Each structure stands twice: as C-alpha cells, then as structure tokens.
PDB file of C-alpha atoms and ligand atoms in Angstrom:
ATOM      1  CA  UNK A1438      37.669  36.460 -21.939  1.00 52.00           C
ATOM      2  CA  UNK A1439      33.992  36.327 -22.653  1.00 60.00           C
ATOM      3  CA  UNK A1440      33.854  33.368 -24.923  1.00 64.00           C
ATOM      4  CA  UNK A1441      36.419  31.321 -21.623  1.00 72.00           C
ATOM      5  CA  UNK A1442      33.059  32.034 -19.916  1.00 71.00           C
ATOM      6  CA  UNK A1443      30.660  30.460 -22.743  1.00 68.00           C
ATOM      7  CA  UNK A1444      33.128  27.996 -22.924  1.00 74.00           C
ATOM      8  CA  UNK A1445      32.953  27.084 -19.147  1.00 72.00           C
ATOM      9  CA  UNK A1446      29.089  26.957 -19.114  1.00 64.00           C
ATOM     10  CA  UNK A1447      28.456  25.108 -21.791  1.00 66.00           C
ATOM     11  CA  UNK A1448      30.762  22.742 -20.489  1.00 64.00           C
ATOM     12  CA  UNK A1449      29.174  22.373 -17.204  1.00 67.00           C
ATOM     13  CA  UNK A1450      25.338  22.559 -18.870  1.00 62.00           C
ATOM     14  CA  UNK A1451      27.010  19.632 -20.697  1.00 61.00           C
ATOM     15  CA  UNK A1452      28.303  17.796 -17.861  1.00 61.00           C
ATOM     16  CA  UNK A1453      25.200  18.772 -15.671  1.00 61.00           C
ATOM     17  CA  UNK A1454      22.579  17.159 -18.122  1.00 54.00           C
ATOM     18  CA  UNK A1455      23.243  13.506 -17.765  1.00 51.00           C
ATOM     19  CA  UNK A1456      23.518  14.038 -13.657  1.00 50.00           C
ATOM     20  CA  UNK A1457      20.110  15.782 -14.020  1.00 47.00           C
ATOM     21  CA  UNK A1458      18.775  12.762 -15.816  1.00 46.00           C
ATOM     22  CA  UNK A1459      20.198   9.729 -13.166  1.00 47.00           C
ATOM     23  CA  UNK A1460      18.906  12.185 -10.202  1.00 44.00           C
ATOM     24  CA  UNK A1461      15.469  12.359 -11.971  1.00 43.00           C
ATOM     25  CA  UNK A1462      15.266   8.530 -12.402  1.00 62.00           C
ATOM     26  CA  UNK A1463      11.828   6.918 -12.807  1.00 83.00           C
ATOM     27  CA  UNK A1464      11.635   5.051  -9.355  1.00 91.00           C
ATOM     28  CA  UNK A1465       9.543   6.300  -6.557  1.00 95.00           C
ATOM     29  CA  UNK A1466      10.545   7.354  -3.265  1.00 96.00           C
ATOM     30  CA  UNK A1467      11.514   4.483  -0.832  1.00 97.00           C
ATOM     31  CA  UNK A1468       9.221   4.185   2.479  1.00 97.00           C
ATOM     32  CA  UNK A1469      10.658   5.112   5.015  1.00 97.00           C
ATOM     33  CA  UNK A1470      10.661   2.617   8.019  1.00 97.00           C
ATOM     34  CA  UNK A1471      12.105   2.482  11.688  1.00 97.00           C
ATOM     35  CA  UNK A1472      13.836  -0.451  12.102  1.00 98.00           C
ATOM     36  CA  UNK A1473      15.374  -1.741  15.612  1.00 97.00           C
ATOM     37  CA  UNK A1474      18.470  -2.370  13.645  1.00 97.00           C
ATOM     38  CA  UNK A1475      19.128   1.314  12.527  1.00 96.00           C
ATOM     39  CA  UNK A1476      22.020   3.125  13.845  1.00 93.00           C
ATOM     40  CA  UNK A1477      24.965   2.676  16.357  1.00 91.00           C
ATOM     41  CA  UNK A1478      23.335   0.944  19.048  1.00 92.00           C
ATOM     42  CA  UNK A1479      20.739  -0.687  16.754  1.00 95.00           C
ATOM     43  CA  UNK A1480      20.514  -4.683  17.003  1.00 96.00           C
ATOM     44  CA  UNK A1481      18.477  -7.415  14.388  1.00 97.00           C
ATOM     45  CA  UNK A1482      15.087  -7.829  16.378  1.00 96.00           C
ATOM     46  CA  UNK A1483      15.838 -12.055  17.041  1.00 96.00           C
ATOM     47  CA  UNK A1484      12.152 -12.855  16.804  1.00 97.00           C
ATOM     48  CA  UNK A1485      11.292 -11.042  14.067  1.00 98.00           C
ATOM     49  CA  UNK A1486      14.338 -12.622  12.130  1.00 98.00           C
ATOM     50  CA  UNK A1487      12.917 -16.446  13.177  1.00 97.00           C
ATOM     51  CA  UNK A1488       9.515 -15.237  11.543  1.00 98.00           C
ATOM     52  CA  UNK A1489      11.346 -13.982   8.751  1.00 98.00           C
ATOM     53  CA  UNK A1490      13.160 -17.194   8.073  1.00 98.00           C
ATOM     54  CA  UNK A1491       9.648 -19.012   8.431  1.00 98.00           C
ATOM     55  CA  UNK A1492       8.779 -16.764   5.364  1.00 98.00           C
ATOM     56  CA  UNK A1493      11.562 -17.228   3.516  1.00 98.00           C
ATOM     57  CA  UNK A1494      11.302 -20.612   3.918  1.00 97.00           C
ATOM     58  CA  UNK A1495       7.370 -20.808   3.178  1.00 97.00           C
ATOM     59  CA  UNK A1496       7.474 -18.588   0.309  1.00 98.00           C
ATOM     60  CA  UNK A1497      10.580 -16.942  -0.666  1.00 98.00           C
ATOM     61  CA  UNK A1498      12.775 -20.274  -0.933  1.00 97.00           C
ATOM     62  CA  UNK A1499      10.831 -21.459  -3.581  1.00 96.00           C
ATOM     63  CA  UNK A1500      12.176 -19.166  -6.149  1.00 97.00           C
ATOM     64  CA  UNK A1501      15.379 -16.711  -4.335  1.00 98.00           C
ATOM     65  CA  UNK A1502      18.534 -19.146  -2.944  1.00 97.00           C
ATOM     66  CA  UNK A1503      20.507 -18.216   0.661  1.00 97.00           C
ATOM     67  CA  UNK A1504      23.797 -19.447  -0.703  1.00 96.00           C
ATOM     68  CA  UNK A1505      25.803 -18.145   1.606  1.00 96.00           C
ATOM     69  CA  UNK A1506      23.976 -18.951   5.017  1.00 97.00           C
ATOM     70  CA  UNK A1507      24.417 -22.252   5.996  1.00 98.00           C
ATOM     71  CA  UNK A1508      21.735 -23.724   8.245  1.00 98.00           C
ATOM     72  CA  UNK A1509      23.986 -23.801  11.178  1.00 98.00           C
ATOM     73  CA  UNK A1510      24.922 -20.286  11.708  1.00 97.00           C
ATOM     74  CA  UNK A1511      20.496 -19.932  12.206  1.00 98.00           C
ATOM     75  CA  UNK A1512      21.277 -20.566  15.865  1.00 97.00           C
ATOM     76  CA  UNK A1513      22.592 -16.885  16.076  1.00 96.00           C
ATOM     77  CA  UNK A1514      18.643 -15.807  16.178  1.00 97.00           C
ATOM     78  CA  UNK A1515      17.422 -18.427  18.552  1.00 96.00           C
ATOM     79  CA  UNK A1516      16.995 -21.913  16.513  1.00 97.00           C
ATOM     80  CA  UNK A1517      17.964 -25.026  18.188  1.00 97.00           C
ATOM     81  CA  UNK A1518      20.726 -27.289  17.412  1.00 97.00           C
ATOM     82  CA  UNK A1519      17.948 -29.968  16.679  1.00 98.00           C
ATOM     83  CA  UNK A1520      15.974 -27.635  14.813  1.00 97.00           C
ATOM     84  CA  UNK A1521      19.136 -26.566  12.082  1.00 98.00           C
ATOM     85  CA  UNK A1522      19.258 -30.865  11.854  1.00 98.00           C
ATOM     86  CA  UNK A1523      16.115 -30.845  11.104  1.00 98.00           C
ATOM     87  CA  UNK A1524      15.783 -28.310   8.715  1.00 97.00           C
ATOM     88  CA  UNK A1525      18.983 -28.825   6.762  1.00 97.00           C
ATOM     89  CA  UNK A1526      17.295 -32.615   6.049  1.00 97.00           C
ATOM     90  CA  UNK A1527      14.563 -31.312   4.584  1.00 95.00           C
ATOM     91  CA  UNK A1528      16.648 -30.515   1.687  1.00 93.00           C
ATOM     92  CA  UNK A1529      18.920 -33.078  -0.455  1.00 93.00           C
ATOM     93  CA  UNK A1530      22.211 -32.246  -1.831  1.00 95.00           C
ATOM     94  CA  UNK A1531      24.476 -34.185  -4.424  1.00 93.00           C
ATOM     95  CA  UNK A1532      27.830 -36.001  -3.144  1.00 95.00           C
ATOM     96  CA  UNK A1533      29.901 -38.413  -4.554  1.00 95.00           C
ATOM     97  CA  UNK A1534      29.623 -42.017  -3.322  1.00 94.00           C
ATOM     98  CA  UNK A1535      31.886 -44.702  -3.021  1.00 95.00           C
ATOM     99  CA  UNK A1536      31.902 -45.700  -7.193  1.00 95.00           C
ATOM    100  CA  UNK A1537      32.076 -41.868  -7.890  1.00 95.00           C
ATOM    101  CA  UNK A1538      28.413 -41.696  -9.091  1.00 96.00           C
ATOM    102  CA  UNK A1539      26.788 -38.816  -7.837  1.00 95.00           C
ATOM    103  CA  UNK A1540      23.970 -39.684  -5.654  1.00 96.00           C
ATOM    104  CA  UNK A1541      21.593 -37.254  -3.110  1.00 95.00           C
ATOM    105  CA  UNK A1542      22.108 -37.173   0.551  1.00 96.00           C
ATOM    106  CA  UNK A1543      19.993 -35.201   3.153  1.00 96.00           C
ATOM    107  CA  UNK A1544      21.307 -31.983   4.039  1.00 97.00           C
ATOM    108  CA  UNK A1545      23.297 -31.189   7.266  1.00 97.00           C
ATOM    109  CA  UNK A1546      23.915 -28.258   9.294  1.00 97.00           C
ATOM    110  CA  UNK A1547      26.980 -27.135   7.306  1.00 97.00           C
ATOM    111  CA  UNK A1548      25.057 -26.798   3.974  1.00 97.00           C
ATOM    112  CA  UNK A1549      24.358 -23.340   2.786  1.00 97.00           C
ATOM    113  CA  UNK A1550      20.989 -22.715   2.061  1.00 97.00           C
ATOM    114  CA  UNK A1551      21.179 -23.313  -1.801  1.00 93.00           C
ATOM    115  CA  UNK A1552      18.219 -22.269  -4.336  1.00 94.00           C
ATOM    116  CA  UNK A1553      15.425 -24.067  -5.856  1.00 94.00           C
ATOM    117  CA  UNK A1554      17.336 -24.125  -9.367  1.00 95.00           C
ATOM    118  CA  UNK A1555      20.364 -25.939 -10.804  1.00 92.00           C
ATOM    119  CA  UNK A1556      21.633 -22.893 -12.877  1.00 94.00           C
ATOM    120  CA  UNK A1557      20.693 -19.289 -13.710  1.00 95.00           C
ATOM    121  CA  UNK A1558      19.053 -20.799 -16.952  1.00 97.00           C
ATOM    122  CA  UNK A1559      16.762 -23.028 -15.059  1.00 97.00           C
ATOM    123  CA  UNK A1560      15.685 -20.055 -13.160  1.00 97.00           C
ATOM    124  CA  UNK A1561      15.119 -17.731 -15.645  1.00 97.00           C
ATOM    125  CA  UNK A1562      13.166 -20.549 -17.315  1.00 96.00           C
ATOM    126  CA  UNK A1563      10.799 -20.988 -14.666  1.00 95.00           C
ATOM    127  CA  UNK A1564      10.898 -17.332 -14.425  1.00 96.00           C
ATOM    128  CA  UNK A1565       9.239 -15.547 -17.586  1.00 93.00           C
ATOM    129  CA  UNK A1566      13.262 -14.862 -18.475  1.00 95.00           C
ATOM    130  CA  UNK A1567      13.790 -12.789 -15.119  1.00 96.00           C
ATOM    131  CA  UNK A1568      16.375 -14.268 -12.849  1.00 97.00           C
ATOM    132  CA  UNK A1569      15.689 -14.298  -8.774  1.00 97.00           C
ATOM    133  CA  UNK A1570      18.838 -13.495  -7.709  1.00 97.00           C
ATOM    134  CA  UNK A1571      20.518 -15.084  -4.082  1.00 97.00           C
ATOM    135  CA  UNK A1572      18.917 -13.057  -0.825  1.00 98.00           C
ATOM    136  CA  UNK A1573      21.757 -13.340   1.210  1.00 98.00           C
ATOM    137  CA  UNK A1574      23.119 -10.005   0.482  1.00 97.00           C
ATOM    138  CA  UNK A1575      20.459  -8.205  -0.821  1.00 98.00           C
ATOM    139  CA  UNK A1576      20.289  -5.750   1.608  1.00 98.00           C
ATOM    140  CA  UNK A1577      23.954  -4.403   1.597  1.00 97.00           C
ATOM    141  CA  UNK A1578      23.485  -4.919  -2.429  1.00 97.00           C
ATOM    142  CA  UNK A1579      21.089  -1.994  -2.648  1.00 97.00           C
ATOM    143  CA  UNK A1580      21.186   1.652  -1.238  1.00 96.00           C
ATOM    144  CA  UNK A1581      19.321   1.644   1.652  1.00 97.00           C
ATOM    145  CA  UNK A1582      18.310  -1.910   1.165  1.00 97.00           C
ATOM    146  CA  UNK A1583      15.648  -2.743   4.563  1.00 98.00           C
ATOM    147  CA  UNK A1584      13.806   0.273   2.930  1.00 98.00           C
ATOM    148  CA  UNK A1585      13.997  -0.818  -0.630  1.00 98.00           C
ATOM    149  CA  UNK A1586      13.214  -4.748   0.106  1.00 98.00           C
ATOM    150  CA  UNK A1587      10.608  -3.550   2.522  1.00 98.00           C
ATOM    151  CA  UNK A1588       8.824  -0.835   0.075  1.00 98.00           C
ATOM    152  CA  UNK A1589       9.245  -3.236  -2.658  1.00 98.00           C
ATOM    153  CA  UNK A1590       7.514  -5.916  -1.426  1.00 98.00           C
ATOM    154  CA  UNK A1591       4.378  -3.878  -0.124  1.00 98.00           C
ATOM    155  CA  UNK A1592       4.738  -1.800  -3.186  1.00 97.00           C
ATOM    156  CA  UNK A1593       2.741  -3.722  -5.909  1.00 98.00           C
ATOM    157  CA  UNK A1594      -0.205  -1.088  -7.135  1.00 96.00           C
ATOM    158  CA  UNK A1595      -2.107  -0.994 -10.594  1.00 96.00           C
ATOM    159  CA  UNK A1596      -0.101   0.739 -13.279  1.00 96.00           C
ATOM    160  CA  UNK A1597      -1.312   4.273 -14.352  1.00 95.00           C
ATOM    161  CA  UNK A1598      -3.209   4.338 -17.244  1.00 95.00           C
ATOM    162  CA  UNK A1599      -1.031   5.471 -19.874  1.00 94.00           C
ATOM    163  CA  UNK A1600       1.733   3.051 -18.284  1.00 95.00           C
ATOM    164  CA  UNK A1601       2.362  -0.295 -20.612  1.00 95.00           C
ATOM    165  CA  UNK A1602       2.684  -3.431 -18.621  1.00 95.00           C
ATOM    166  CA  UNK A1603       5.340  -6.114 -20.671  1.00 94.00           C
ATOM    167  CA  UNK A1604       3.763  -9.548 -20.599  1.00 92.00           C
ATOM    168  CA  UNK A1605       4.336 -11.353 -17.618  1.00 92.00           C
ATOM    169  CA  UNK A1606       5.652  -8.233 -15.730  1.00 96.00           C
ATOM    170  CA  UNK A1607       4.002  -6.328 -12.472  1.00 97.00           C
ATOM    171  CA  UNK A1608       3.612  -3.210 -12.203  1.00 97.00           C
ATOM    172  CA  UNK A1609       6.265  -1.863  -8.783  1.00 97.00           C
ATOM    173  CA  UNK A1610       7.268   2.212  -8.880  1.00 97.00           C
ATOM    174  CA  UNK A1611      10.229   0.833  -6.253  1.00 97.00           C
ATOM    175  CA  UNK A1612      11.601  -1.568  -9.332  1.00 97.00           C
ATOM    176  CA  UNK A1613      14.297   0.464 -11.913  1.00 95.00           C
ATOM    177  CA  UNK A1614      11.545   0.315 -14.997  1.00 95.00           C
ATOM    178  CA  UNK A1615       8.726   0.545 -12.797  1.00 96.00           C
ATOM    179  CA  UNK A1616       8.092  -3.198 -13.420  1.00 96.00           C
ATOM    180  CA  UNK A1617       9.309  -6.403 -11.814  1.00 97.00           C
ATOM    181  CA  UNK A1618       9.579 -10.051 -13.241  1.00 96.00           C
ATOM    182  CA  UNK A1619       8.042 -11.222  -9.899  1.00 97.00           C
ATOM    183  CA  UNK A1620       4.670 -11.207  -8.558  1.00 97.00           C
ATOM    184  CA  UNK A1621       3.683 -10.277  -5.863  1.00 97.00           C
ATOM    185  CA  UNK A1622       4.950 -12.596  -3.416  1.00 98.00           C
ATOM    186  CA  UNK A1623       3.124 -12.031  -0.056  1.00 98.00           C
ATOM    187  CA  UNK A1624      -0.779 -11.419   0.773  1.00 97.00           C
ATOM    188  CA  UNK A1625      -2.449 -11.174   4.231  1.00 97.00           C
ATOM    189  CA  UNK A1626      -2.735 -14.157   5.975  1.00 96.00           C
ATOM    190  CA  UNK A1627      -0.014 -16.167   3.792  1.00 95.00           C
ATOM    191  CA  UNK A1628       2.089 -17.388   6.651  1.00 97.00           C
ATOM    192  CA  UNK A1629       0.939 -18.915   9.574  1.00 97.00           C
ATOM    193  CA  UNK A1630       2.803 -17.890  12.712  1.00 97.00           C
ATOM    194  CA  UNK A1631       3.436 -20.298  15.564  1.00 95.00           C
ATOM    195  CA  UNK A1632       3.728 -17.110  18.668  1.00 94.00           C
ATOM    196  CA  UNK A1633       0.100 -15.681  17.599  1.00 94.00           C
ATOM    197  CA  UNK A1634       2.151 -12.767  15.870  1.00 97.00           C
ATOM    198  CA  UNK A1635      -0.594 -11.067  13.423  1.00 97.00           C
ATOM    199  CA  UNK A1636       0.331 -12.387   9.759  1.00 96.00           C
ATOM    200  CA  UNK A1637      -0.513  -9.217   7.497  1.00 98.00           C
ATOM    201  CA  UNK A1638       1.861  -8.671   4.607  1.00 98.00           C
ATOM    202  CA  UNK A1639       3.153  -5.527   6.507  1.00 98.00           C
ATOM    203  CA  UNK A1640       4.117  -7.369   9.508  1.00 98.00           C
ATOM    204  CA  UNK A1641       5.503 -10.365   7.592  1.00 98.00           C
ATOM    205  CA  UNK A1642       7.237  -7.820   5.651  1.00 98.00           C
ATOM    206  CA  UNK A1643       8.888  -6.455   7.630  1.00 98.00           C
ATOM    207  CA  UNK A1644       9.821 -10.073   9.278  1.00 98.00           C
ATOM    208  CA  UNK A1645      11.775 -11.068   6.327  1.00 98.00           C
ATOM    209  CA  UNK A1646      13.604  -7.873   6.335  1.00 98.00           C
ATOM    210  CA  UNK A1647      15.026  -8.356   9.641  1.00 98.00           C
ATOM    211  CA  UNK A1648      15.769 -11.962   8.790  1.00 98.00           C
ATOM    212  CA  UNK A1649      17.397 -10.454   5.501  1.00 98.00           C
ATOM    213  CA  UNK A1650      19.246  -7.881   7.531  1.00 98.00           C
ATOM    214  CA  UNK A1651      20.653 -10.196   9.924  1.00 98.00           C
ATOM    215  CA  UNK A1652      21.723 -12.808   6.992  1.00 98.00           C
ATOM    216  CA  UNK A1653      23.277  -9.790   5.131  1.00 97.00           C
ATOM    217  CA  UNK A1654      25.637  -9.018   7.898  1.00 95.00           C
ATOM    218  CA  UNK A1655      25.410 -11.646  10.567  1.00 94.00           C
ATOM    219  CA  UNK A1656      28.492  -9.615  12.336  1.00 94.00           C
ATOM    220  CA  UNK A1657      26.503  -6.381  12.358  1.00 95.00           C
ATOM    221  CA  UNK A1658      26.132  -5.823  15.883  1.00 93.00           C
ATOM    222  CA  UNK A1659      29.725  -7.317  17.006  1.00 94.00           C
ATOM    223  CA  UNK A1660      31.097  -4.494  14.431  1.00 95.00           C
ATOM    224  CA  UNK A1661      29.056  -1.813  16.463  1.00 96.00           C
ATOM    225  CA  UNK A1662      29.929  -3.048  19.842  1.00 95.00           C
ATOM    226  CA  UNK A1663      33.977  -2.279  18.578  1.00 96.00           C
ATOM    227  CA  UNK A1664      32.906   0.848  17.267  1.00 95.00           C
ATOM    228  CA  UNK A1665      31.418   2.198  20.444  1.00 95.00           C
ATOM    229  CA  UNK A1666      34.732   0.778  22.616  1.00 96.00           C
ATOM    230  CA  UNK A1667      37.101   2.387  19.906  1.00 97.00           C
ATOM    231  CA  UNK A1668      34.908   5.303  20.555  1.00 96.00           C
ATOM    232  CA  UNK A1669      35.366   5.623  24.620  1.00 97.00           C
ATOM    233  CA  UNK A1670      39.494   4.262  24.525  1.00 98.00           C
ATOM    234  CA  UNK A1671      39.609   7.259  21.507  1.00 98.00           C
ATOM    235  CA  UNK A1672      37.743  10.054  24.073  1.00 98.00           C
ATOM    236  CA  UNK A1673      39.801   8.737  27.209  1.00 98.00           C
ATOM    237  CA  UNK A1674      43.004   8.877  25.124  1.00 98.00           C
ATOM    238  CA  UNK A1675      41.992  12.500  24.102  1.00 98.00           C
ATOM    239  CA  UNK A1676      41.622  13.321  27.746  1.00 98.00           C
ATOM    240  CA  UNK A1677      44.521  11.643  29.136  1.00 98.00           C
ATOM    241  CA  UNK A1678      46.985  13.875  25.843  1.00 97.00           C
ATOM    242  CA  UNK A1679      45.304  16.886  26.701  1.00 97.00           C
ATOM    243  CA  UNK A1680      46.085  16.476  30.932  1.00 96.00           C
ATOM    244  CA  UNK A1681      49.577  15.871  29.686  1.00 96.00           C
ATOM    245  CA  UNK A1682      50.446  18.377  27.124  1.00 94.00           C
ATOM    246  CA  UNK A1683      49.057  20.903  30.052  1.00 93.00           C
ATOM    247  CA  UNK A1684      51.393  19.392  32.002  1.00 92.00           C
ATOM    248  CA  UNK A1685      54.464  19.833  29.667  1.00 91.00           C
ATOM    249  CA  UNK A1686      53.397  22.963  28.063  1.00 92.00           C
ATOM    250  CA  UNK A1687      52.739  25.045  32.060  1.00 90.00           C
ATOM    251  CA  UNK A1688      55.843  26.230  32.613  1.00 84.00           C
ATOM    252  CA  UNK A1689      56.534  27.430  28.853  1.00 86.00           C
ATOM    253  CA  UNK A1690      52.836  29.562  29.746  1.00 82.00           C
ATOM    254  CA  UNK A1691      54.259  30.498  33.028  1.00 83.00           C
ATOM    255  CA  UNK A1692      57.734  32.215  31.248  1.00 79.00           C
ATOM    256  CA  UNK A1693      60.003  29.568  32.721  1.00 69.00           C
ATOM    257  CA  UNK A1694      62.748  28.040  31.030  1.00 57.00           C
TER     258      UNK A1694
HETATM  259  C1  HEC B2072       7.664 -17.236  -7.925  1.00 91.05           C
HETATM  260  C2  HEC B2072       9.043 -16.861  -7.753  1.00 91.05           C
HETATM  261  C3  HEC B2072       9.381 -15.832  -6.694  1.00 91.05           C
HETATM  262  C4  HEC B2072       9.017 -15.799  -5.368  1.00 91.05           C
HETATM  263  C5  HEC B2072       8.114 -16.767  -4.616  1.00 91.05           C
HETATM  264  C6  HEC B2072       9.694 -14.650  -4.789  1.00 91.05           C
HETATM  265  N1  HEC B2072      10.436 -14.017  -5.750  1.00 91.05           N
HETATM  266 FE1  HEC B2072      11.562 -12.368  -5.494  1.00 91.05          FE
HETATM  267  N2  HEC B2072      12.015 -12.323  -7.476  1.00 91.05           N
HETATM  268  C7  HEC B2072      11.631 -13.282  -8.392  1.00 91.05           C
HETATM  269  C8  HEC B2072      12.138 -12.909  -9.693  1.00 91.05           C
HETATM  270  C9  HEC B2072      11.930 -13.691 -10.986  1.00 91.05           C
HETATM  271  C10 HEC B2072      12.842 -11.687  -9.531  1.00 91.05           C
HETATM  272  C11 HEC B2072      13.560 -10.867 -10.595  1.00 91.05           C
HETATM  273  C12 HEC B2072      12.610  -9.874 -11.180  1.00 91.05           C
HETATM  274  C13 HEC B2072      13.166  -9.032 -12.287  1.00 91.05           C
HETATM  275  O1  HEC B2072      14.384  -8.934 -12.439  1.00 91.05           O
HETATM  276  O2  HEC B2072      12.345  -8.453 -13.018  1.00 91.05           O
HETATM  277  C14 HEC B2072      12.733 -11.346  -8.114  1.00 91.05           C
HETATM  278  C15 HEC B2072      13.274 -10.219  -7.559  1.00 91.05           C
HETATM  279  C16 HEC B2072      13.290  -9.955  -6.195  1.00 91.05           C
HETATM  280  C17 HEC B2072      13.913  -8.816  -5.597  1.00 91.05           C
HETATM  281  C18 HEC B2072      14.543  -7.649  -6.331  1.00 91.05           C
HETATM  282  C19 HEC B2072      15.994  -7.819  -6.489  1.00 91.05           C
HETATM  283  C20 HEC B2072      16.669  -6.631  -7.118  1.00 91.05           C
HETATM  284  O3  HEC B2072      17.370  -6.876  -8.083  1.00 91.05           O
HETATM  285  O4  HEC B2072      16.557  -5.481  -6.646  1.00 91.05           O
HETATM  286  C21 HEC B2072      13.773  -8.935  -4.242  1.00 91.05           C
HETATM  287  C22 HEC B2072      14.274  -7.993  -3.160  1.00 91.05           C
HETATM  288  C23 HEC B2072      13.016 -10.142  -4.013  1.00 91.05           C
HETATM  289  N3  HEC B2072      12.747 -10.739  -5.218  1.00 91.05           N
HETATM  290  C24 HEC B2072      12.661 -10.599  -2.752  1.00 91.05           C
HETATM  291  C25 HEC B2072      11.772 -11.644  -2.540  1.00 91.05           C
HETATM  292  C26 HEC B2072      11.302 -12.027  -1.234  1.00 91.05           C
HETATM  293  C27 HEC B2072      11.728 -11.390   0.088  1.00 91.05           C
HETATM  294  C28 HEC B2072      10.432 -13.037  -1.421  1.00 91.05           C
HETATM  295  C29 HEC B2072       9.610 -13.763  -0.382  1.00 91.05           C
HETATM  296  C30 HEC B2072       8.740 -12.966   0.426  1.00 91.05           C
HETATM  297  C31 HEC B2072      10.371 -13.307  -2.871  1.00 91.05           C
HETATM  298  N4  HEC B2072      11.215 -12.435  -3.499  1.00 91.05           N
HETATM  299  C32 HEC B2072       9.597 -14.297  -3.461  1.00 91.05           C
HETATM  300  C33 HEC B2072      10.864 -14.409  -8.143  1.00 91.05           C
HETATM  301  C34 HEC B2072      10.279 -14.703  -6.929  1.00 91.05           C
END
C-alpha cells in the first residue's frame, strides 16, 4: 500500500516538473491595457484604427505584409471609396499580359495588402535571418494579443547586465527569449497625424493595435451583436417554458387528476 503511494507521487512530481517549468517561462508580464474593444459590448475605436493604418502604412508596411486585407474592405473604418483607389495604386502587382509575359500593373481595390518581400527568404535576408511574419492575424495568433502587440512594442528596455544580447538582436522581456529580431519600430513623434491627435509612441501604439484588432477580426462586432440577440430570444424563451410548464404542471400541485 505504501509504496502505491510513492508510486503515485513520484509520478505526479514527475508530471508536475515540466508544467512548473512552461508556467515559469522567461517572458514578463503583459501590460495590461483598456481597450474600447474589450468585452461583449466592446467595438474597434474607427479613428484610432484609420491612425493605425497610417502607421502601418508609414512604418510597419515596410517590413510586416497584410495579406489578407484587401484595400477595399478599409472602408469598414471610415476610408473613402477614392481613398482605397488611391491607395491600392500606390502599390504594383504582377499580372499576365496579352503575350503571357508577366508585367506590373497598379494595384486596385481588390488587392490584399501584400508585403514588402517576394518570399520568406528575401525577408529573412533583409532581416538579420528573423522573418516578419503577416499582421493580419496577429492578434488572434497570440494569447491576449492587443496586450502582447501593445506591451511589445513599448517594451524595448536595456538588457540587464548579466543578460547576453545575440548580434543584431534587441533586448524585449515581452519576446519568448527575451530578445527580438526587430528594432524598435516606433519613437515619439514618428508619424505625423492629419486630426492634431498627439503622436507619442504610446498613443500611436496603441493606434496600430486597434487597426490590428479590427483587421484580425473585421466581423468582431457583428459576432457580438448575435451574441447579445441569442442572449435576450434565449432569456425570453426561458420565461415563456417556465409560464408554461406552471401552467401544465398546476393542477398535478393542486391534487387533480
Ligand atoms: C525593419 C523591419 C521591421 C519593421 C519596420 C517592423 N517590424 Fe515587426 N518584426 C520584424 C522582424 C524581423 C520580426 C521577427 C523578429 C524575430 O522573430 O526575432 C518582427 C516581429 C514582430 C512582431 C512579433 C511577432 C511574434 O511572432 O510574436 C510583431 C507583433 C511586430 N513585429 C509588429 C510590428 C509592428 C506593429 C510594426 C510597426 C509599428 C513593426 N512590427 C515594424 C521587422 C520589422
């Protein structure tokens, strides 16, 4: 009997130890931020989310892809038709033309908003070896992912002393490893906003987040609205079963047949 029990807790010492070890990982904390997006009633702040594409596009575009926003579906927080034309040209895509050589046309509104690289080996080139991955759904991609990108981003600090810095790596306690292929992409005053909005790294921040958000799950608040409806038909159903099962169940209370 005695040696089932040693048995059982050195089994669960064993199984315990590498759970220990993941729950004791190396990254910090996230920061903890209130976002207008957070729970049931919680919708993408629109303006934020057009400042937030105005950094993505000024400084985030020119290393992380958007493949699977297309420039049209932008009008959802507040740009103009002529706008999305306008911004889709900037860029050039390949098509075929008429003697199958590939040739570059400007970009229309049905484009998706494609990366700065040909391949994942052209990135990581330009890169120091570390790949930028797509943005599009970076936020559903990691746990809690508006606090992660957002502590992230403002997170840069100088390592601790005994702390070894790889070459061509930044020190980031939010990154798995402490330390991030990418610099530091965003410093006060970076990003000149056209609605007088101040442009510190914590507001911009937080800008790109909400654009982030809203490209991660463009259907976010269309999902909620259901929920809360399939909420109230769910409570008045509830109502209207317990009113009848009164109803049938009274004269089985009363004694009656
Ligand atoms: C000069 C190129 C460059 C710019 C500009 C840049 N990044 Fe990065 N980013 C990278 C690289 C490279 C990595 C991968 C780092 C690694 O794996 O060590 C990365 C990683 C990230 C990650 C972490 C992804 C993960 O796996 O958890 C996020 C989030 C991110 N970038 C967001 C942004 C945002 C938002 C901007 C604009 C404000 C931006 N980046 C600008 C190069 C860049």
């Amino acid at each position: 009997m005695r040696g089932t029990w040693l048995k059982t807790l050195a089994l669960i010492t064993a199984l315990s130890t590498p759970v220990a070890l993941l729950a004791s990982s190396d990254v910090k904390a996230l920061k903890e931020v209130h976002w207008s997006f957070d729970g049931a009633f919680g919708t993408v702040d629109r303006q934020a989310a057009q400042r937030g594409f105005q950094v993505y596009k000024e400084v985030c575009s020119s290393c992380h892809g958007l493949g699977r926003v297309a420039f049209r579906s932008l009008k959802d927080i507040g740009f103009s038709e002529a706008e999305i034309k306008a911004l889709a040209a900037e860029r050039s895509y390949n098509t075929l033309n008429d003697a199958g050589e590939t040739v570059e046309r400007p970009g229309l509104p049905s484009d998706k908003i494609k990366g700065p690289f040909p391949n994942e080996a052209a990135a990581r080139a330009a890169n120091n070896g570390a790949y930028p991955p797509d943005l599009s759904l970076i936020i559903k991609a990691r746990p809690h992912g508006a606090n992660y990108v957002y502590s992230l981003l403002t997170g840069y600090e100088e390592p601790p002393a005994d702390f070894v810095v790889g070459a061509g790596m930044n020190y980031n306690p939010y990154f798995p490893g402490r330390q991030i292929g990418m610099a530091a992409p965003l410093s006060d005053g970076q990003v000149t906003y056209a609605d007088g909005t101040a442009n510190t790294t914590d507001q911009m921040t937080r800008d790109v987040v909400n654009f982030l958000q809203w490209a991660a799950e463009p259907e976010m608040e269309a999902r909620k609205r259901m929920g809360i409806k399939v909420m109230i038909f769910l409570s008045i159903a509830a109502i209207l079963f317990y009113i009848a099962k009164q109803r049938v169940w009274a004269r089985v209370y009363r004694g009656e047949e």
